Every structure is written in structure tokens, then in C-alpha cells.
Coordinates of C-alpha atoms in Angstrom, one line a residue:
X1 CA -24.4 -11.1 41.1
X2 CA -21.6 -9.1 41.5
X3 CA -19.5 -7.6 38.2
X4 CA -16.8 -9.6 38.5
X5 CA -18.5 -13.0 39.3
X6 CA -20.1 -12.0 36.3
X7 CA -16.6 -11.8 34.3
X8 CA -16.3 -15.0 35.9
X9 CA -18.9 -16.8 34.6
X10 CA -18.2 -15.6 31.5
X11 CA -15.0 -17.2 31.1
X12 CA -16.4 -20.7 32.6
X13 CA -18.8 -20.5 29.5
X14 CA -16.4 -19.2 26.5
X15 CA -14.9 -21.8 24.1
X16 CA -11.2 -21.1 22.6
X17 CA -13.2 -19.7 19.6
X18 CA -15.3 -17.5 21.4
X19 CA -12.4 -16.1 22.9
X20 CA -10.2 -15.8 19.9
X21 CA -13.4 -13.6 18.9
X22 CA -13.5 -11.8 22.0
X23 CA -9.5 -10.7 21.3
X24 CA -10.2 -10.2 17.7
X25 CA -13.0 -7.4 18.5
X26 CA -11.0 -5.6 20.9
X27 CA -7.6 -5.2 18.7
X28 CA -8.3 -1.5 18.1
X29 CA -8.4 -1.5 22.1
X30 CA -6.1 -3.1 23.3
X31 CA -3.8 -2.2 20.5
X32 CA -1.0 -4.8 20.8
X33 CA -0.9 -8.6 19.8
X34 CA -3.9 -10.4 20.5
X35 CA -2.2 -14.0 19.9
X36 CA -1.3 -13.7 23.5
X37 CA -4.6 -13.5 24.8
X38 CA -5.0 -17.0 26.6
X39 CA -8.9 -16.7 28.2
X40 CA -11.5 -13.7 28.5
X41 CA -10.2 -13.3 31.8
X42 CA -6.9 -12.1 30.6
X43 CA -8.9 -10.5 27.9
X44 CA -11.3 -8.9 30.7
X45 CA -7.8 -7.6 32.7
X46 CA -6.4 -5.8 29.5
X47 CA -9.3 -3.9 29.0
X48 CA -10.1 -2.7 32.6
X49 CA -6.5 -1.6 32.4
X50 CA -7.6 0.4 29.5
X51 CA -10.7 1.9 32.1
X52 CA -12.9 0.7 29.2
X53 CA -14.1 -2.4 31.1
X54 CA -15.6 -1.7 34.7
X55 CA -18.7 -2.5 37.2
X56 CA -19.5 1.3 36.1
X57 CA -18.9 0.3 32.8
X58 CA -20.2 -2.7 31.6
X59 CA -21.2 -1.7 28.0
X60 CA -18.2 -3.6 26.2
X61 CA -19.2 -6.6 28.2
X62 CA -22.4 -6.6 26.7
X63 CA -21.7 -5.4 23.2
X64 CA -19.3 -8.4 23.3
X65 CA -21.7 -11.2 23.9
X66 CA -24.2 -9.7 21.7
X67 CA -21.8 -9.3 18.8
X68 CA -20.8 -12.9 19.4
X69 CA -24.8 -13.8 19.4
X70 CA -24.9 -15.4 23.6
X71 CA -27.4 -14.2 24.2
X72 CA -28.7 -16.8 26.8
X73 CA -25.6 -15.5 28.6
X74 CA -26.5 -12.0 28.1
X75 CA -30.0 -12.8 29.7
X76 CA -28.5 -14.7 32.8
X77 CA -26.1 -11.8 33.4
X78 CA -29.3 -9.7 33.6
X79 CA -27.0 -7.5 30.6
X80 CA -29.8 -8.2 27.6
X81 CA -30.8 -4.1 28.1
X82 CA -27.4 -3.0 28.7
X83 CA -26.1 -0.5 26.1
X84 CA -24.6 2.7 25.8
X85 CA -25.5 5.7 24.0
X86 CA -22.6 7.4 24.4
X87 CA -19.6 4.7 24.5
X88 CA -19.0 2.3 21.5
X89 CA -15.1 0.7 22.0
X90 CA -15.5 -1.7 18.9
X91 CA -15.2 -0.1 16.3
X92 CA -17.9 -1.0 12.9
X93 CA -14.8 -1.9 10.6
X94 CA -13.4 -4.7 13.7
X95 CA -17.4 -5.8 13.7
X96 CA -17.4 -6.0 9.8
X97 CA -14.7 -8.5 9.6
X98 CA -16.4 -10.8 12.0
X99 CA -19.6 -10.8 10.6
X100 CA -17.9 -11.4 7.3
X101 CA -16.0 -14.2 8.7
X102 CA -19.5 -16.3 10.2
X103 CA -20.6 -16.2 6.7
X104 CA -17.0 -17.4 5.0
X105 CA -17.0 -21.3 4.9
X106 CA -14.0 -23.8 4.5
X107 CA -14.6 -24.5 1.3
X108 CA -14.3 -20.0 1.0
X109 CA -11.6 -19.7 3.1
X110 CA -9.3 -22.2 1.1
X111 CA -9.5 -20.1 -1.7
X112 CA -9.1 -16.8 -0.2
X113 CA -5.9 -18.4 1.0
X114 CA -5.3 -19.7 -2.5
X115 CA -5.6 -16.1 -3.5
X116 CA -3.7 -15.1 -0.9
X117 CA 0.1 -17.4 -1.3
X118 CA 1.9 -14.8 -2.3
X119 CA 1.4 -12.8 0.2
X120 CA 1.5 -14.1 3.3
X121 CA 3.9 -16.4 4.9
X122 CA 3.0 -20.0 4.6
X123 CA 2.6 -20.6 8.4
X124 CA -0.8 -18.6 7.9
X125 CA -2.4 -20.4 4.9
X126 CA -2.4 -23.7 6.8
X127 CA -5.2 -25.6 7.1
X128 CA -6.0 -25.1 10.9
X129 CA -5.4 -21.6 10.3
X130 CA -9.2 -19.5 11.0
X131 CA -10.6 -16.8 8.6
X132 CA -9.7 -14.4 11.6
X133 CA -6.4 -15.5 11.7
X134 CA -6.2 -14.3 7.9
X135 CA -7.4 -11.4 8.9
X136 CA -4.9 -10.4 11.4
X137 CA -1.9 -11.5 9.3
X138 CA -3.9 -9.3 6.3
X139 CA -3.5 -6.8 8.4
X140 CA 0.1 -7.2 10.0
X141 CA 1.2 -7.1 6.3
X142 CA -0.5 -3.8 5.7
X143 CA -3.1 -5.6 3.4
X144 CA -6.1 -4.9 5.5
X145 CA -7.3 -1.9 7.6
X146 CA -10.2 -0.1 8.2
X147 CA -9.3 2.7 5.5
X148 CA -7.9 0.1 3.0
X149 CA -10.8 -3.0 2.8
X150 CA -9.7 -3.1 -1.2
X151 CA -8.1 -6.0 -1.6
X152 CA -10.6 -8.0 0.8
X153 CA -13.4 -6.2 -1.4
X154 CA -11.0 -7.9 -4.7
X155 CA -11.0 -11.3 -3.7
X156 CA -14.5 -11.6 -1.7
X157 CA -16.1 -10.6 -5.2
X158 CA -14.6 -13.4 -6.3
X159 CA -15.0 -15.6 -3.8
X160 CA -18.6 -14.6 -2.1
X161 CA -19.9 -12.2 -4.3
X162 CA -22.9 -11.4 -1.7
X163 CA -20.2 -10.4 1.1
X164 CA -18.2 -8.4 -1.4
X165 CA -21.6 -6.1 -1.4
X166 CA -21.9 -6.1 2.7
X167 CA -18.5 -4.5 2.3
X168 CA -19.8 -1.8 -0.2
X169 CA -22.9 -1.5 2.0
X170 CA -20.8 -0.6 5.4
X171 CA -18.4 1.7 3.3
X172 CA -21.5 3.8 1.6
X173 CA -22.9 3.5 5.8
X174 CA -19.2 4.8 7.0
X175 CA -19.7 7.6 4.5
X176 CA -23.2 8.9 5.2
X177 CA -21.7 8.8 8.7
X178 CA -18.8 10.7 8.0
X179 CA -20.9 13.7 6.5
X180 CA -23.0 13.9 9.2
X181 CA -20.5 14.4 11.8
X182 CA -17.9 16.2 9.7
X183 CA -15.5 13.5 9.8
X184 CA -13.1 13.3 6.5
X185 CA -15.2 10.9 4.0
X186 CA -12.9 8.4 2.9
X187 CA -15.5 6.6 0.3
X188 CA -14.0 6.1 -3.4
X189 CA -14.7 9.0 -5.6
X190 CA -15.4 9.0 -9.0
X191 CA -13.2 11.5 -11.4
X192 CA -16.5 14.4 -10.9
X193 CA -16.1 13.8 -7.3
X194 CA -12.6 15.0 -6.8
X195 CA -13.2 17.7 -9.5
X196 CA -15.9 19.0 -7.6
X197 CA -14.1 18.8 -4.3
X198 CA -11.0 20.5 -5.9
X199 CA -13.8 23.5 -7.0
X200 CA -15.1 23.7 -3.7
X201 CA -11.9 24.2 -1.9
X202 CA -11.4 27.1 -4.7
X203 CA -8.2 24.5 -6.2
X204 CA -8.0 24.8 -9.9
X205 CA -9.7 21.9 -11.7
X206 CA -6.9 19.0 -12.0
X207 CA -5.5 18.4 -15.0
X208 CA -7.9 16.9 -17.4
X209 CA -8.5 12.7 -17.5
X210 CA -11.2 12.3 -20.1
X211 CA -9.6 10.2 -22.9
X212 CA -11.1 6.4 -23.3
X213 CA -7.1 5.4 -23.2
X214 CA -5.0 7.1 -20.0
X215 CA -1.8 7.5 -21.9
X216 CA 1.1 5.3 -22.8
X217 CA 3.0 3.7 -19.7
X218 CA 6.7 3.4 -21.0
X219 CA 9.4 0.8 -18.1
X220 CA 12.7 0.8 -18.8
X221 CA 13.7 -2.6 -16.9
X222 CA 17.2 -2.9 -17.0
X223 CA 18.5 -6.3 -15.1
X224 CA 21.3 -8.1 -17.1
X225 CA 24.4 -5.7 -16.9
X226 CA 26.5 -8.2 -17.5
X227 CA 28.0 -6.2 -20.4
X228 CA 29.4 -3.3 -18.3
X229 CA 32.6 -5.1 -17.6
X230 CA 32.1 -5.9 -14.2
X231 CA 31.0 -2.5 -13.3
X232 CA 27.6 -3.6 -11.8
X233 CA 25.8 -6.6 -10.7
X234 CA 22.7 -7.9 -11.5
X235 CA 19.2 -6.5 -10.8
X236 CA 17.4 -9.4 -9.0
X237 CA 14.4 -8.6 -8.3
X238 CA 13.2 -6.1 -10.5
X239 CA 11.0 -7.8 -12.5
X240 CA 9.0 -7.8 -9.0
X241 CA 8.7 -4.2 -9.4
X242 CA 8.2 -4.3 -13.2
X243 CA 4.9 -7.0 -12.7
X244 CA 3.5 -5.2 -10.1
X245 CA 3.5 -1.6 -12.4
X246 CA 2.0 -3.4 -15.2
X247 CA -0.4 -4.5 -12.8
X248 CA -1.4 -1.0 -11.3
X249 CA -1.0 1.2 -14.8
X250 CA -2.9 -1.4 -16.8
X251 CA -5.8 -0.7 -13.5
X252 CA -5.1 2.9 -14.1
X253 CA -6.0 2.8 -17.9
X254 CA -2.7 3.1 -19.4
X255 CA -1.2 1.5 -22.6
X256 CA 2.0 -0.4 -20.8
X257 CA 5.2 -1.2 -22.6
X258 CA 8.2 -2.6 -21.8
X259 CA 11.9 -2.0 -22.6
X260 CA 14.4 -4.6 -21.0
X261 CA 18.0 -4.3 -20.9
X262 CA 18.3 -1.1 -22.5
X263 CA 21.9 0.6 -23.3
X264 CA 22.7 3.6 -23.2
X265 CA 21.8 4.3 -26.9
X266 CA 18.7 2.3 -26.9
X267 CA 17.4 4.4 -23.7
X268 CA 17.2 7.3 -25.9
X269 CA 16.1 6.1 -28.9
X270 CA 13.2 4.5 -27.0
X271 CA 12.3 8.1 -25.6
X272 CA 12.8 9.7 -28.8
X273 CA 10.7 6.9 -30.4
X274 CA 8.2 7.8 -28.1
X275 CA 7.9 11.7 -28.3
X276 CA 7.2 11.0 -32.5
X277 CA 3.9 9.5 -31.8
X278 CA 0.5 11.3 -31.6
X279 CA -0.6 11.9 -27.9
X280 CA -3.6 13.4 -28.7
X281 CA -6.3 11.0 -28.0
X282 CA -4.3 10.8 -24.7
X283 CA -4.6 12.2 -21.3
X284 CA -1.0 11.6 -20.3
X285 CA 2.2 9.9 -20.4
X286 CA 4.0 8.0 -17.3
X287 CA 7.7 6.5 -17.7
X288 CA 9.3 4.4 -15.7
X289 CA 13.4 3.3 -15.7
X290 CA 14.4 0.7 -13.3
X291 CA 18.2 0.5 -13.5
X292 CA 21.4 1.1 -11.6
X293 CA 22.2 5.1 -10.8
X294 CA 24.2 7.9 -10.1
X295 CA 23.4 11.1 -8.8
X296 CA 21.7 13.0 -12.0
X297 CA 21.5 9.9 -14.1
X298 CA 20.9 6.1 -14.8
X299 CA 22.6 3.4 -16.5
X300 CA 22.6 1.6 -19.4
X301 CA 23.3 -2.2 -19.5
X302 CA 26.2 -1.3 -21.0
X303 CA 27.8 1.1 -18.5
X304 CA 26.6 4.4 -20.4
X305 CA 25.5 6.9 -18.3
X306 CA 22.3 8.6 -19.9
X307 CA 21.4 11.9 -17.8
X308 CA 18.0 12.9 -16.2
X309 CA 17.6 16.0 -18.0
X310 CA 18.2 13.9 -21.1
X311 CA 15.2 11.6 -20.9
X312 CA 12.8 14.3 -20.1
X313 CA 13.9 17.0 -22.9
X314 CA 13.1 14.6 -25.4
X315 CA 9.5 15.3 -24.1
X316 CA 8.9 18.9 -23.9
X317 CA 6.6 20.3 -25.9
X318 CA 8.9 22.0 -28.2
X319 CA 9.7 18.6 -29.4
X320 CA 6.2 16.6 -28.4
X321 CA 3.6 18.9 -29.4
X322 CA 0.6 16.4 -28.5
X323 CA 2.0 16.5 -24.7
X324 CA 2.0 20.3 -24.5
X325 CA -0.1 20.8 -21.5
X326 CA -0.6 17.5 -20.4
X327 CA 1.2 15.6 -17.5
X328 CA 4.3 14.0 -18.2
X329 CA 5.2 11.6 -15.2
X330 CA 9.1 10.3 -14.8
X331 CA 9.2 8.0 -12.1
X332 CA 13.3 6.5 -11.5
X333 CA 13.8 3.6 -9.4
X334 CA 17.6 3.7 -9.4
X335 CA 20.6 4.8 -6.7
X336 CA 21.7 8.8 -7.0
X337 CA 25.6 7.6 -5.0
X338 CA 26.6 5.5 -2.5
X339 CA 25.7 7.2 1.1
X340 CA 23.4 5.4 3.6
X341 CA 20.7 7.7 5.1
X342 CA 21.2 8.7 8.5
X343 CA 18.6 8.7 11.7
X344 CA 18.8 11.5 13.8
X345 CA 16.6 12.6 16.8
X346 CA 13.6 13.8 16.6
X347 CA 10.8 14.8 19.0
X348 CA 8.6 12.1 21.0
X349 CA 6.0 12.4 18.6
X350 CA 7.9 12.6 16.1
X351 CA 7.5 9.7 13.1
X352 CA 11.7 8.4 13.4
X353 CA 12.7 6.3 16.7
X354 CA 15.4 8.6 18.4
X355 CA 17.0 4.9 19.9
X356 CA 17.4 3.7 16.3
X357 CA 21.4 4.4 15.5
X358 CA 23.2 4.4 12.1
X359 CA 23.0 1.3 10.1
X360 CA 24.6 0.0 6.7
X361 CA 22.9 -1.3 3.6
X362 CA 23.5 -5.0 4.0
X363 CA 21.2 -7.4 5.2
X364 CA 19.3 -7.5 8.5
X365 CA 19.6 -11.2 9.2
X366 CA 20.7 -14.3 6.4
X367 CA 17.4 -14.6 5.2
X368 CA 16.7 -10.6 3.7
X369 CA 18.6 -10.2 0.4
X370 CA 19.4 -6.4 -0.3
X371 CA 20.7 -5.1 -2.7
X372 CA 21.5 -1.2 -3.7
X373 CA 20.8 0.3 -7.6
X374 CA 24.2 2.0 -6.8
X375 CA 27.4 2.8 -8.6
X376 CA 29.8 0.2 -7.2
X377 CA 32.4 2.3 -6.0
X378 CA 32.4 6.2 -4.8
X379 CA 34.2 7.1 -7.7
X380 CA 31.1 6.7 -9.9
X381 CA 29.3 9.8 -7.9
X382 CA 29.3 13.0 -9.9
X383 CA 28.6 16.6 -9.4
X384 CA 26.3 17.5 -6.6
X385 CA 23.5 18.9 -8.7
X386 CA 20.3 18.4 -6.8
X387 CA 17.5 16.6 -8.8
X388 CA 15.5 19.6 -8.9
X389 CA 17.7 21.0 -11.4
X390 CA 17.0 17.8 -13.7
X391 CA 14.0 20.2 -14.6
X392 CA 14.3 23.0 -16.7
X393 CA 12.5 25.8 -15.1
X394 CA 10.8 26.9 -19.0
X395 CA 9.0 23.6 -18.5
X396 CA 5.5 23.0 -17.7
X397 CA 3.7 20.1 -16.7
X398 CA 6.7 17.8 -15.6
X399 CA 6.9 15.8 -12.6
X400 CA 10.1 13.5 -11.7
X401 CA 9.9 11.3 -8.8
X402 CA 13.3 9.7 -7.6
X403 CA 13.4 6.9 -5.0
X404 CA 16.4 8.7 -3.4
X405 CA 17.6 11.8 -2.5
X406 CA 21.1 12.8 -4.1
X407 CA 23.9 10.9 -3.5
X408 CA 22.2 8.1 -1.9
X409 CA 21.2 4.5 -2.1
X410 CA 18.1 3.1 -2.5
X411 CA 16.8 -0.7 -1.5
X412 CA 15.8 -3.5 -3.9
X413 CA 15.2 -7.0 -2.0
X414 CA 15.5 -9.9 -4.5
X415 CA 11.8 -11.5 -3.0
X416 CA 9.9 -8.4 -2.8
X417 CA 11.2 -5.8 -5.4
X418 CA 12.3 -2.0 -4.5
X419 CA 10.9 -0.5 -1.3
X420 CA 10.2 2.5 -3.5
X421 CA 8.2 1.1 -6.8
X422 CA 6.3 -1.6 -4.5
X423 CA 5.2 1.6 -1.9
X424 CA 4.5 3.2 -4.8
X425 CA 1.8 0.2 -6.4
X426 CA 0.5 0.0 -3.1
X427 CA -0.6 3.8 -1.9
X428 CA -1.9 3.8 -6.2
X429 CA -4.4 0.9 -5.5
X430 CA -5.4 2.1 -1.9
X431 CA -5.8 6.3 -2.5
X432 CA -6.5 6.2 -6.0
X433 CA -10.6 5.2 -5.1
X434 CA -10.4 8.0 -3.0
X435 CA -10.1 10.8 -5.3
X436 CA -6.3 11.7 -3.8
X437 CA -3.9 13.5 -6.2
X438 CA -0.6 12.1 -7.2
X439 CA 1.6 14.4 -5.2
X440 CA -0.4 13.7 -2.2
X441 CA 0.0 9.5 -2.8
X442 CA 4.0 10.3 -3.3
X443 CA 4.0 12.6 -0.3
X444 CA 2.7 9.3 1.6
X445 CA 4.9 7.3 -0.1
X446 CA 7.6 9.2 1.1
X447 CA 6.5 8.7 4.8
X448 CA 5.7 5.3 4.2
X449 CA 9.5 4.1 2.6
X450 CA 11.4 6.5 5.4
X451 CA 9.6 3.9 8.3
X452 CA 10.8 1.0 6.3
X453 CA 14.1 0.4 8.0
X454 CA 12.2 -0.3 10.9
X455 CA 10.4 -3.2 9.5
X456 CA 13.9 -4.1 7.7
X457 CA 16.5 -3.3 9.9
X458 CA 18.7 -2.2 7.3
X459 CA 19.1 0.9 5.2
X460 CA 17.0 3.8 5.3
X461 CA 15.5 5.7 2.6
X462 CA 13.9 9.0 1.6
X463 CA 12.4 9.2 -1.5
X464 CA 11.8 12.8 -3.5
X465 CA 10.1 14.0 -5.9
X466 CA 10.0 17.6 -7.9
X467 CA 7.4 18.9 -10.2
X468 CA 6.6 21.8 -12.7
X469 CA 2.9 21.2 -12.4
X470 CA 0.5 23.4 -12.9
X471 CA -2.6 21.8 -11.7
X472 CA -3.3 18.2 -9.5
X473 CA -2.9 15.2 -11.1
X474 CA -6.5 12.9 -10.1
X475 CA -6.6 9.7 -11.8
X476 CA -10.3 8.8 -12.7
X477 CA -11.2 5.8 -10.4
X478 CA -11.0 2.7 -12.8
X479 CA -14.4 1.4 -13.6
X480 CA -13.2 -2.4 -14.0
X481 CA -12.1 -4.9 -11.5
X482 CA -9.1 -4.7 -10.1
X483 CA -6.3 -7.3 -11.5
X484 CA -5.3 -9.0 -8.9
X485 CA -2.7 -11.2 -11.4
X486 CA -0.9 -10.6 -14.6
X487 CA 1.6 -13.2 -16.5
X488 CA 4.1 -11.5 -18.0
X489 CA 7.2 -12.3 -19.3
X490 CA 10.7 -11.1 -17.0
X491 CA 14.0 -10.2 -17.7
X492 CA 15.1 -13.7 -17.0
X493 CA 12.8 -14.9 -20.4
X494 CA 10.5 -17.1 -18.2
X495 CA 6.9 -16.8 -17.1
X496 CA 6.2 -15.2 -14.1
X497 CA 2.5 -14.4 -12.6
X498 CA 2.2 -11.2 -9.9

């Protein structure tokens, strides 16, 4: 029988499902959108297109059928011995997730979705809607990859504990893998881990994370500014952002607590309230002010301007002895002026789209709401101080990360919170297992919020952040469950659940 008579029969023996499979194994391949794929021959013309799928080549045919268990077809094809030692398209992460999904029934896959309303569109948690399906829209919303299985790992413990392990199993298989053929093992390390990795590479130890409590988690959440005369709207959706850090910190092992609407005043004395107390039986301290901004400073509620340098001398170790030495992590999600960043050209290869021209901060279509934590006029923009200067260079162990550069805006949407806090959460929960220091997860968010006006449309955004460090910061990998929900109460006085 010739090859493609063989293609042929293939496709007169395929059901829709088995060729919604078939699509589903080769999305690494093909590396577009699979929803178009209307029968395995369309499927089997993508991938000779791709020279991965010829008369020469038959390997992918076969691995296909025998992932897909036809193995009556396999016979008749006279492919049943057909495999390649050298050539292995799918990839073991795309073969994971359908094995996973044989073994996930409707009774499963209703609660995954269940977990899952928040965070994909509606139109995918329907009932017609397959456990690959979920998958794929997992993935489109950066939920799922084949470096980032956590939250699938999260809500399959819950769900099917005995999967939850098959995922474990293939990560510890990944890793053996990966030290065998010097690939970068990207298996979660424990704290020992990463301390011995850091030794190896002849780093200094990081700093160090021993203490049974992380260190006190301080958010400034400032929304209601209806008391600065008119000055500045309303910070809808920050308590978004504020839910998801209570989330991730109380992960993290930190002590969180909350300050809302804070004036100017009451933004210092919290700070100063919280350089009295004893640190010692801590390993750090992490702060966190979500408010309106100007370049070199934040706002009160009331309209008081209360400066960078300000927040963070009240915890230098002259006046906080029990921090000397140990990290102290300012992280301000809050405009420094009112420019838009700018794309320019850049190589091919380059991570910005040369065609993409100049846009403004307002919405991309009626249905994004996006708003700026901005003065609202230019004449609120001071000096041009850059934000490295916020740090006195006597200082030691200091690290301020901005979610703009100076003068410039930075994006909150109403539905989602601020591109930078909610970039921020998500590289925590996805590199923290992996041993990475905190400068390397901000570098990334950095990368990661710059692409975002590509998903938005809108503004642009380049986060930075500045450090007197002395050593890396490696957060011990939390021994617990993740939280995948916390109730909390918002700025608005109601009950919320992240």
C-alpha cells in the first residue's frame, strides 16, 4: 500500500475525537491554532509541510496511532514495528496531557472547570467543552505549559489525587533526563538545592531563609481617594492585585497585613510602626503600596505626597536593628508621571514588533477598562531623579522594585488588577519551585509586562527595579499546598474570594 493511501485510510477510519487528539499532539509542531484543523488529512498536510511527515518518514504516523491506542490500524498499515530511534516530534509534556485527559471523567472535568471560572472565559467551561479543550485554553491563558504544570498539579490533587502523582512522576522522569543530557533541570528545588547550586557556581550562599515565619508582608492598598479634592479617581481594581499577594506571600510563608486607604500621615506611621517591632525570629520583610504616583513618590488618599526615600529610611538598620543584614523588599505598584512608553525598532529577533507604532493609554476596544496610577495632570510630575537614587548608597540589603520607569504610566485593568503586581504573583508561583532568585523572577517580569501591549493593545510598560543587595534572594520552596483561594475583605468592605 502506498504511503499516502495509507494517510488515506487513516482519515476514513478517524472519528472527530480522534482527530481533535491527533491536532492536540502535534501543537508543539505545528505551532499555530489547532481549532482549525478539520480532518487528519489537513492534519497529515501541515505536518509534511513541516518535512516531519513523509513516505521516508513515517515515524509520527505511527507514534500517533499508538499514542491514540489503534492499534488494529497500526497492524493493517503494516506500521506496528515502526519507530524511530532518532526522531521523536511529540514531545512527553503534549503526551502527558493526553494520557491525563483518558483518565479525567465528566464527573472530574466539571470540577476542574469549577475550579477553573475565574479564569477562563465562559465559552470554555461549557458543558460540550472536552478536557483537551481546557487544556488548550489553559494554555492560551499562560496557565499551562510544559515548564509551568503547577497549577494543573494544584487542582488535579484535588481533583484526582492519583494523576496529580503521574504529574510528579513525569517531572522527577523530565529531570533524570535533563542530567543525563546536560539540559537545564527545571524540577522544583528545595531551599539546600539552590544553596548548593549557588556554591557550585562559586555564588555566595543567598541570603539566609531559615526562620519557621518568612517575615512580615506589609500592602499599603490605597483605592478610595475620594478625599483628595478631585485630584485623583478611584483605584478599581486593586483589590485584584491586593488578593492575589495575600495569596502568593501567605504561600511564601509570610505574616500578611493590610493597610487600606492610607493618608499621607498614616503611610508613615504604619512604616514607622513597623520598624519598632522585633524582626529577629524573622528572615525578612516585604512591603507592598498600591496607590496613585509621581515620579519619586506615592500618594496618600488624601493627596499627600509621601516620598520613596521616606518609606525605606524608616527601615535601615540604624533605625531597625533586627533587619540589619536581612532583605528588605519594597515593591510600588503606582505611576512615576504621565508619559506612554514608546516602541521603537528593533532587530528581527528581537523580543518588540518593529510594525507595532505608538499608542495611548486608553482602552483597546469598549470592553478593556484601563486605567493609569498617575498624577492627573502633567503638572503633578516632579524632578527627574531616577529611582535609583530613592536608595541611599550607605544602605545594604535593600531592593525597590517599581512598576515603571520615571516619569511614566503604569496599567491597572478594573477585571484583572495591574499588569505589574499580577506578572509579579504569577512568575512567584511558577519559578519559586525552581530554586530561581528574586532578581532573576523580576528580570522575567520585566520581559513578560513589556510584551503586554501586545496582548492589550494599549499602553506599554517597562517595569524596574534597583537593589543594594549583597547576596540572592531564594525563597525556600513552600512545603504546603498551594492556596488556590483566599476570602478576604476589599477596599469596597465586601467579601471577595481570589
Amino acid at each position: 500500500m502506498e504511503f499516502r493511501e495509507k494517510l488515506l485510510m487513516v482519515d476514513q477510519v478517524l472519528n472527530s475525537d480522534d482527530t481533535k487528539a491527533l491536532a492536540f499532539l502535534c501543537k508543539d509542531i505545528l505551532k499555530c491554532d489547532i481549532s482549525s484543523v478539520e480532518s487528519p488529512i489537513d492534519l497529515f498536510q501541515r505536518l509534511e509541510e513541516k518535512d516531519v511527515l513523509s513516505e521516508d518518514q513515517p515515524y509520527l504516523l505511527a507514534d500517533l496511532l499508538r499514542v491514540i491506542e489503534h492499534f488494529q490500524l497500526l497492524r493493517e498499515l503494516d506500521l506496528n514495528s515502526t519507530m524511530s530511534t532518532t526522531v521523536n516530534p511529540i514531545t512527553p509534556y503534549r503526551k502527558l496531557l493526553y494520557e491525563l485527559s483518558k483518565d479525567i471523567g465528566q464527573k472530574e472535568l466539571k470540577n476542574i472547570k469549577f475550579l477553573l471560572n475565574k479564569d477562563l472565559k465562559h465559552s470554555a467551561l461549557e458543558l460540550n467543552v472536552s478536557t483537551l479543550e481546557v487544556f488548550l485554553e489553559m494554555e492560551r491563558m499562560d496557565l499551562l505549559s510544559s515548564s509551568n504544570l503547577l497549577r494543573l498539579e494544584q487542582i488535579l490533587k484535588d481533583v484526582r489525587p492519583v494523576l496529580w502523582k503521574q504529574i510528579l512522576q513525569f517531572k522527577d522522569s523530565q529531570g533524570k533526563i535533563a542530567q543525563e543530557t546536560g539540559v537545564v533541570d527545571h524540577r522544583p528545588r528545595s531551599s539546600s538545592d539552590a544553596s548548593r547550586r549557588g556554591k557550585d557556581q562559586t555564588d555566595p550562599p543567598p541570603y539566609p531563609m531559615k526562620a519557621q515565619q518568612r517575615g512580615i508582608c506589609c500592602i499599603v492598598n490605597n483605592f478610595d481617594f475620594s478625599r483628595s479634592s478631585g485630584k485623583h479617581k478611584n483605584r478599581e481594581g486593586t483589590d485584584i492585585d491586593e488578593g492575589s499577594l495575600r495569596r502568593v506571600f501567605t504561600w511564601l510563608g509570610f505574616q500578611v497585613e493590610v493597610v487600606q486607604d492610607a493618608t499621607r500621615d498614616q503611610m508613615l506611621s504604619s512604616m514607622r510602626e513597623l520598624a519598632s517591632r522585633d524582626h529577629s525570629g524573622m528572615d525578612c520583610v516585604a512591603c507592598f503600596v498600591l496607590s496613585h504616583g509621581l515620579k519619586g513618590g506615592v500618594y496618600g488618599v488624601d493627596g499627600g505626597v509621601v516620598g520613596l526615600e521616606e518609606l525605606t529610611d524608616l527601615l535601615h538598620g540604624v533605625r531597625c536593628a533586627s533587619l540589619r543584614g536581612k532583605p528588605k523588599l519594597f515593591f510600588i505598584q503606582a505611576c512615576q508621571g504621565n508619559k506612554k512608553e514608546q516602541a521603537v525598532p528593533v532587530p528581527a529577533n528581537g523580543p518588540v514588533n518593529p510594525k507595532v507604532h505608538d499608542q495611548t493609554d486608553g482602552p483597546s476596544s469598549p470592553g478593556v477598562n484601563i486605567q493609569t496610577d498617575g498624577p492627573s495632570s502633567p503638572g503633578d510630575i516632579c524632578s527627574d531623579a531616577v529611582v535609583a537614587s530613592e536608595l541611599l548608597p550607605s544602605t545594604a540589603d535593600f531592593l525597590t522594585a517599581m512598576a515603571t520607569t520615571p516619569s511614566h504610566v503604569s496599567v491597572r485593568l478594573e477585571e484583572k488588577g495591574s499588569w505589574f503586581i499580577q506578572s509579579l504573583c504569577q512568575n512567584l508561583e511558577q519559578l519559586v519551585p525552581h530554586g530561581q532568585d528574586l532578581v532573576s523572577i523580576l528580570t522575567k517580569v520585566n520581559g513578560d509586562v513589556s510584551q503586554m501591549f501586545k496582548r492589550i493593545g494599549g499602553c506599554r510598560q517597562m517595569p524596574q527595579h534597583s537593589s543594594s543587595l549583597r547576596t540572592r534572594v531564594v525563597f525556600p520552596v513552600p512545603e504546603g499546598p498551594f492556596i488556590h483561594k483566599v476570602t478576604f475583605n476589599d477596599s469596597l468592605g465586601e467579601e471577595s474570594t481570589v
